């Protein structure tokens, strides 16, 4: 299995809602990533988990809360989002060996905040 | 710190014509280099990568890129493009020994009949 899966594919939420994005991989990778991608822009790194521990937080607002319950699963909990948070949220994984970082990306969750 | 420059935001080309997408990087240390492709409404797919060894790397669908250390470039080429190659192409760099990618702004390849 060489896939990274993400659910849901699309999500529409109001500014007072609480929702979660889910990412899963079964490649034995020990590093997992969340990216935010606005239209016509490159992905922007949000969080990195290495061996299930948060290793990088790129100054992301606290309304985004990541969670890594186990080595195969990565969640992104959303609360009190703003319309400008509407974007494609991409999950990726890599082996976790810092000498070689090929990241495998999921198809993304397209989020719309009303 | 490292950075990636993709000078062309959009490259229009006719089907079966050759194409080159340019990528230059800056880094004070040795790097790994990647090209990712993103088709409309999809995630990113790795197209090809340079880690070490031969400076010319090739993908299974006819793309190739050459790592040029003296010019700090990693340009992507294809001798004959297809309509299905229409997509956004991102060049990315990773420091050896560190785990994050730095992406360029992307180049939209538009192939028309």
Tab-separated table of C-alpha atoms in Angstrom:
chain	number	residue	atom	x	y	z
A	1	UNK	CA	0.000	0.000	0.000
A	2	UNK	CA	1.682	3.206	-1.169
A	3	UNK	CA	-1.197	5.580	-0.571
A	4	UNK	CA	-1.946	8.398	1.783
A	5	UNK	CA	-5.695	8.693	2.251
A	6	UNK	CA	-7.573	11.737	3.488
A	7	UNK	CA	-11.160	12.151	4.604
A	8	UNK	CA	-13.407	13.912	3.924
A	9	UNK	CA	-12.699	15.059	0.348
A	10	UNK	CA	-14.777	18.177	0.815
A	11	UNK	CA	-15.898	19.969	3.965
A	12	UNK	CA	-18.092	23.023	4.416
A	13	UNK	CA	-18.302	24.483	7.901
A	14	UNK	CA	-19.492	27.566	9.696
A	15	UNK	CA	-17.239	29.689	11.849
A	16	UNK	CA	-18.688	28.244	15.059
A	17	UNK	CA	-18.411	24.592	14.055
A	18	UNK	CA	-15.916	22.008	15.254
A	19	UNK	CA	-14.737	19.490	12.695
A	20	UNK	CA	-11.789	17.183	12.097
A	21	UNK	CA	-9.733	16.156	9.086
A	22	UNK	CA	-8.274	12.677	8.972
A	23	UNK	CA	-5.156	11.306	7.280
A	24	UNK	CA	-3.976	7.703	7.162
A	25	UNK	CA	-0.980	5.846	5.733
A	26	UNK	CA	0.134	2.218	5.954
A	27	UNK	CA	3.624	2.528	4.507
A	28	UNK	CA	5.358	2.356	7.877
A	29	UNK	CA	6.335	6.010	7.611
A	30	UNK	CA	7.243	7.686	10.894
A	31	UNK	CA	6.937	11.327	9.799
A	32	UNK	CA	3.628	12.945	8.887
A	33	UNK	CA	2.828	16.480	7.759
A	34	UNK	CA	-0.042	18.906	7.386
A	35	UNK	CA	0.085	21.539	4.641
A	36	UNK	CA	-2.313	24.317	3.695
A	37	UNK	CA	-2.594	25.255	0.030
A	38	UNK	CA	-4.452	28.314	-1.229
A	39	UNK	CA	-5.460	28.537	-4.868
A	40	UNK	CA	-2.571	29.098	-7.308
A	41	UNK	CA	-0.043	28.912	-4.444
A	42	UNK	CA	2.460	26.287	-3.260
A	43	UNK	CA	1.722	24.217	-0.169
A	44	UNK	CA	2.615	25.874	3.121
A	45	UNK	CA	3.849	23.658	5.919
A	46	UNK	CA	1.735	23.756	9.080
A	47	UNK	CA	2.844	20.877	11.296
A	48	UNK	CA	5.296	17.985	11.308
A	49	UNK	CA	5.008	14.881	13.471
A	50	UNK	CA	8.053	12.679	13.846
A	51	UNK	CA	7.644	9.354	15.631
A	52	UNK	CA	4.230	10.506	16.846
A	53	UNK	CA	5.589	13.631	18.485
A	54	UNK	CA	5.013	17.172	17.246
A	55	UNK	CA	8.380	18.359	15.984
A	56	UNK	CA	7.466	21.458	13.953
A	57	UNK	CA	4.653	23.968	14.372
A	58	UNK	CA	4.984	26.762	11.855
A	59	UNK	CA	3.292	29.383	14.046
A	60	UNK	CA	-0.141	28.096	13.155
A	61	UNK	CA	-3.118	29.699	14.975
A	62	UNK	CA	-4.522	27.664	17.844
A	63	UNK	CA	-7.830	27.190	16.040
A	64	UNK	CA	-5.937	24.404	14.223
A	65	UNK	CA	-5.049	21.555	16.553
A	66	UNK	CA	-3.114	18.528	15.268
A	67	UNK	CA	-3.174	15.088	16.799
A	68	UNK	CA	-1.230	11.911	16.029
A	69	UNK	CA	-2.961	8.995	17.829
A	70	UNK	CA	-0.599	6.404	16.337
A	71	UNK	CA	2.072	6.065	13.670
A	72	UNK	CA	-0.481	5.541	10.865
A	73	UNK	CA	-2.987	8.253	11.683
A	74	UNK	CA	-2.913	12.040	11.731
A	75	UNK	CA	-5.826	14.301	12.560
A	76	UNK	CA	-6.358	18.028	12.275
A	77	UNK	CA	-9.027	19.404	14.593
A	78	UNK	CA	-10.691	22.617	13.482
A	79	UNK	CA	-12.527	25.085	15.698
A	80	UNK	CA	-13.734	28.658	15.236
A	81	UNK	CA	-12.203	28.985	11.788
A	82	UNK	CA	-12.290	32.112	9.656
A	83	UNK	CA	-13.312	32.403	5.993
A	84	UNK	CA	-9.661	32.991	5.076
A	85	UNK	CA	-8.896	29.477	6.329
A	86	UNK	CA	-10.712	28.104	3.282
A	87	UNK	CA	-8.097	26.116	1.345
A	88	UNK	CA	-6.956	22.661	0.289
A	89	UNK	CA	-5.441	20.839	3.268
A	90	UNK	CA	-2.859	18.284	2.292
A	91	UNK	CA	-1.411	15.510	4.377
A	92	UNK	CA	1.910	13.876	3.573
A	93	UNK	CA	4.144	11.196	5.032
A	94	UNK	CA	7.779	10.177	4.719
A	95	UNK	CA	10.034	7.517	6.119
A	96	UNK	CA	11.156	9.794	8.908
A	97	UNK	CA	14.829	9.297	8.213
A	98	UNK	CA	16.177	12.816	8.022
A	99	UNK	CA	18.771	11.912	5.421
A	100	UNK	CA	16.142	11.144	2.808
A	101	UNK	CA	12.871	12.968	2.647
A	102	UNK	CA	10.592	11.848	-0.143
A	103	UNK	CA	7.125	12.922	0.887
A	104	UNK	CA	4.020	11.111	-0.317
A	105	UNK	CA	0.953	13.332	-0.485
A	106	UNK	CA	-2.691	12.550	-0.052
A	107	UNK	CA	-5.395	13.957	-2.377
A	108	UNK	CA	-6.335	16.652	0.119
A	109	UNK	CA	-9.467	17.920	1.827
A	110	UNK	CA	-11.017	20.990	0.266
A	111	UNK	CA	-12.291	23.124	3.142
A	112	UNK	CA	-14.763	25.975	2.795
A	113	UNK	CA	-15.486	28.151	5.821
A	114	UNK	CA	-18.672	30.184	5.587
B	1	UNK	CA	17.916	29.084	4.855
B	2	UNK	CA	17.045	27.828	1.439
B	3	UNK	CA	14.776	29.099	-1.312
B	4	UNK	CA	13.439	27.956	-4.656
B	5	UNK	CA	12.714	30.181	-7.644
B	6	UNK	CA	10.459	29.187	-10.492
B	7	UNK	CA	10.625	32.166	-12.803
B	8	UNK	CA	7.718	31.214	-15.036
B	9	UNK	CA	4.274	31.224	-13.468
B	10	UNK	CA	2.709	29.894	-16.647
B	11	UNK	CA	4.103	28.149	-19.722
B	12	UNK	CA	1.773	27.713	-22.719
B	13	UNK	CA	2.877	25.170	-25.318
B	14	UNK	CA	1.380	23.237	-28.214
B	15	UNK	CA	0.959	19.492	-28.083
B	16	UNK	CA	4.047	17.516	-29.225
B	17	UNK	CA	6.311	20.543	-28.715
B	18	UNK	CA	9.276	20.419	-26.305
B	19	UNK	CA	9.093	22.213	-22.981
B	20	UNK	CA	11.454	23.347	-20.237
B	21	UNK	CA	10.286	24.448	-16.792
B	22	UNK	CA	12.973	26.327	-14.923
B	23	UNK	CA	13.952	25.918	-11.298
B	24	UNK	CA	16.785	27.565	-9.408
B	25	UNK	CA	17.550	27.127	-5.753
B	26	UNK	CA	19.758	28.682	-3.127
B	27	UNK	CA	21.162	26.817	-0.175
B	28	UNK	CA	24.325	26.924	1.878
B	29	UNK	CA	24.382	23.137	2.261
B	30	UNK	CA	23.932	20.065	0.105
B	31	UNK	CA	20.360	19.454	-0.947
B	32	UNK	CA	17.915	16.984	-2.333
B	33	UNK	CA	15.773	18.230	-5.231
B	34	UNK	CA	12.289	17.235	-6.295
B	35	UNK	CA	9.677	17.973	-8.938
B	36	UNK	CA	6.058	17.445	-7.926
B	37	UNK	CA	3.058	17.630	-10.262
B	38	UNK	CA	-0.457	18.627	-9.245
B	39	UNK	CA	-3.333	17.916	-11.597
B	40	UNK	CA	-6.490	20.009	-11.178
B	41	UNK	CA	-8.306	19.334	-7.907
B	42	UNK	CA	-5.801	16.710	-6.818
B	43	UNK	CA	-2.904	16.334	-4.373
B	44	UNK	CA	0.771	16.426	-5.272
B	45	UNK	CA	2.514	13.530	-6.979
B	46	UNK	CA	6.275	13.098	-7.021
B	47	UNK	CA	7.482	13.308	-10.614
B	48	UNK	CA	11.205	12.815	-10.085
B	49	UNK	CA	13.965	13.410	-7.584
B	50	UNK	CA	17.686	13.996	-7.327
B	51	UNK	CA	19.355	12.601	-4.229
B	52	UNK	CA	22.876	11.760	-5.392
B	53	UNK	CA	24.729	10.059	-8.220
B	54	UNK	CA	23.852	10.765	-11.846
B	55	UNK	CA	22.847	14.379	-12.334
B	56	UNK	CA	20.279	13.461	-14.987
B	57	UNK	CA	17.125	11.900	-13.573
B	58	UNK	CA	14.140	10.621	-15.531
B	59	UNK	CA	10.499	9.857	-14.869
B	60	UNK	CA	8.460	7.044	-16.338
B	61	UNK	CA	6.311	9.423	-18.407
B	62	UNK	CA	9.090	11.075	-20.393
B	63	UNK	CA	10.127	13.980	-18.155
B	64	UNK	CA	13.723	14.494	-17.158
B	65	UNK	CA	15.632	16.970	-15.008
B	66	UNK	CA	19.299	17.748	-14.692
B	67	UNK	CA	20.956	18.835	-11.475
B	68	UNK	CA	23.523	21.550	-12.167
B	69	UNK	CA	25.409	22.402	-8.999
B	70	UNK	CA	27.427	25.265	-10.455
B	71	UNK	CA	24.289	26.996	-11.720
B	72	UNK	CA	22.165	25.840	-8.751
B	73	UNK	CA	19.481	24.688	-11.149
B	74	UNK	CA	17.200	21.701	-11.598
B	75	UNK	CA	15.262	22.405	-14.791
B	76	UNK	CA	12.518	20.037	-15.935
B	77	UNK	CA	12.276	19.054	-19.604
B	78	UNK	CA	10.140	16.960	-21.883
B	79	UNK	CA	10.875	16.558	-25.607
B	80	UNK	CA	7.215	16.178	-26.628
B	81	UNK	CA	4.285	17.134	-24.393
B	82	UNK	CA	0.748	15.752	-24.351
B	83	UNK	CA	-2.541	17.416	-23.499
B	84	UNK	CA	-2.591	15.263	-20.353
B	85	UNK	CA	0.587	16.971	-19.096
B	86	UNK	CA	-1.447	20.091	-18.361
B	87	UNK	CA	-0.919	20.631	-14.635
B	88	UNK	CA	0.878	22.714	-12.009
B	89	UNK	CA	4.521	21.756	-11.504
B	90	UNK	CA	6.322	22.511	-8.235
B	91	UNK	CA	10.056	22.374	-7.720
B	92	UNK	CA	11.113	21.664	-4.121
B	93	UNK	CA	14.330	21.415	-2.157
B	94	UNK	CA	15.172	19.661	1.086
B	95	UNK	CA	18.308	20.068	3.148
B	96	UNK	CA	20.169	16.835	3.591
B	97	UNK	CA	19.771	16.051	7.254
B	98	UNK	CA	16.537	17.967	7.728
B	99	UNK	CA	13.018	16.870	7.118
B	100	UNK	CA	11.082	19.707	5.499
B	101	UNK	CA	10.535	20.744	1.905
B	102	UNK	CA	10.754	24.260	0.537
B	103	UNK	CA	8.567	24.705	-2.528
B	104	UNK	CA	8.812	27.120	-5.403
B	105	UNK	CA	5.729	29.097	-6.389
B	106	UNK	CA	4.835	26.648	-9.129
B	107	UNK	CA	4.622	26.750	-12.923
B	108	UNK	CA	1.351	26.067	-14.694
B	109	UNK	CA	1.989	24.069	-17.879
B	110	UNK	CA	-0.816	24.630	-20.370
B	111	UNK	CA	-0.754	22.255	-23.337
B	112	UNK	CA	-3.103	23.046	-26.203
B	113	UNK	CA	-3.883	21.115	-29.396
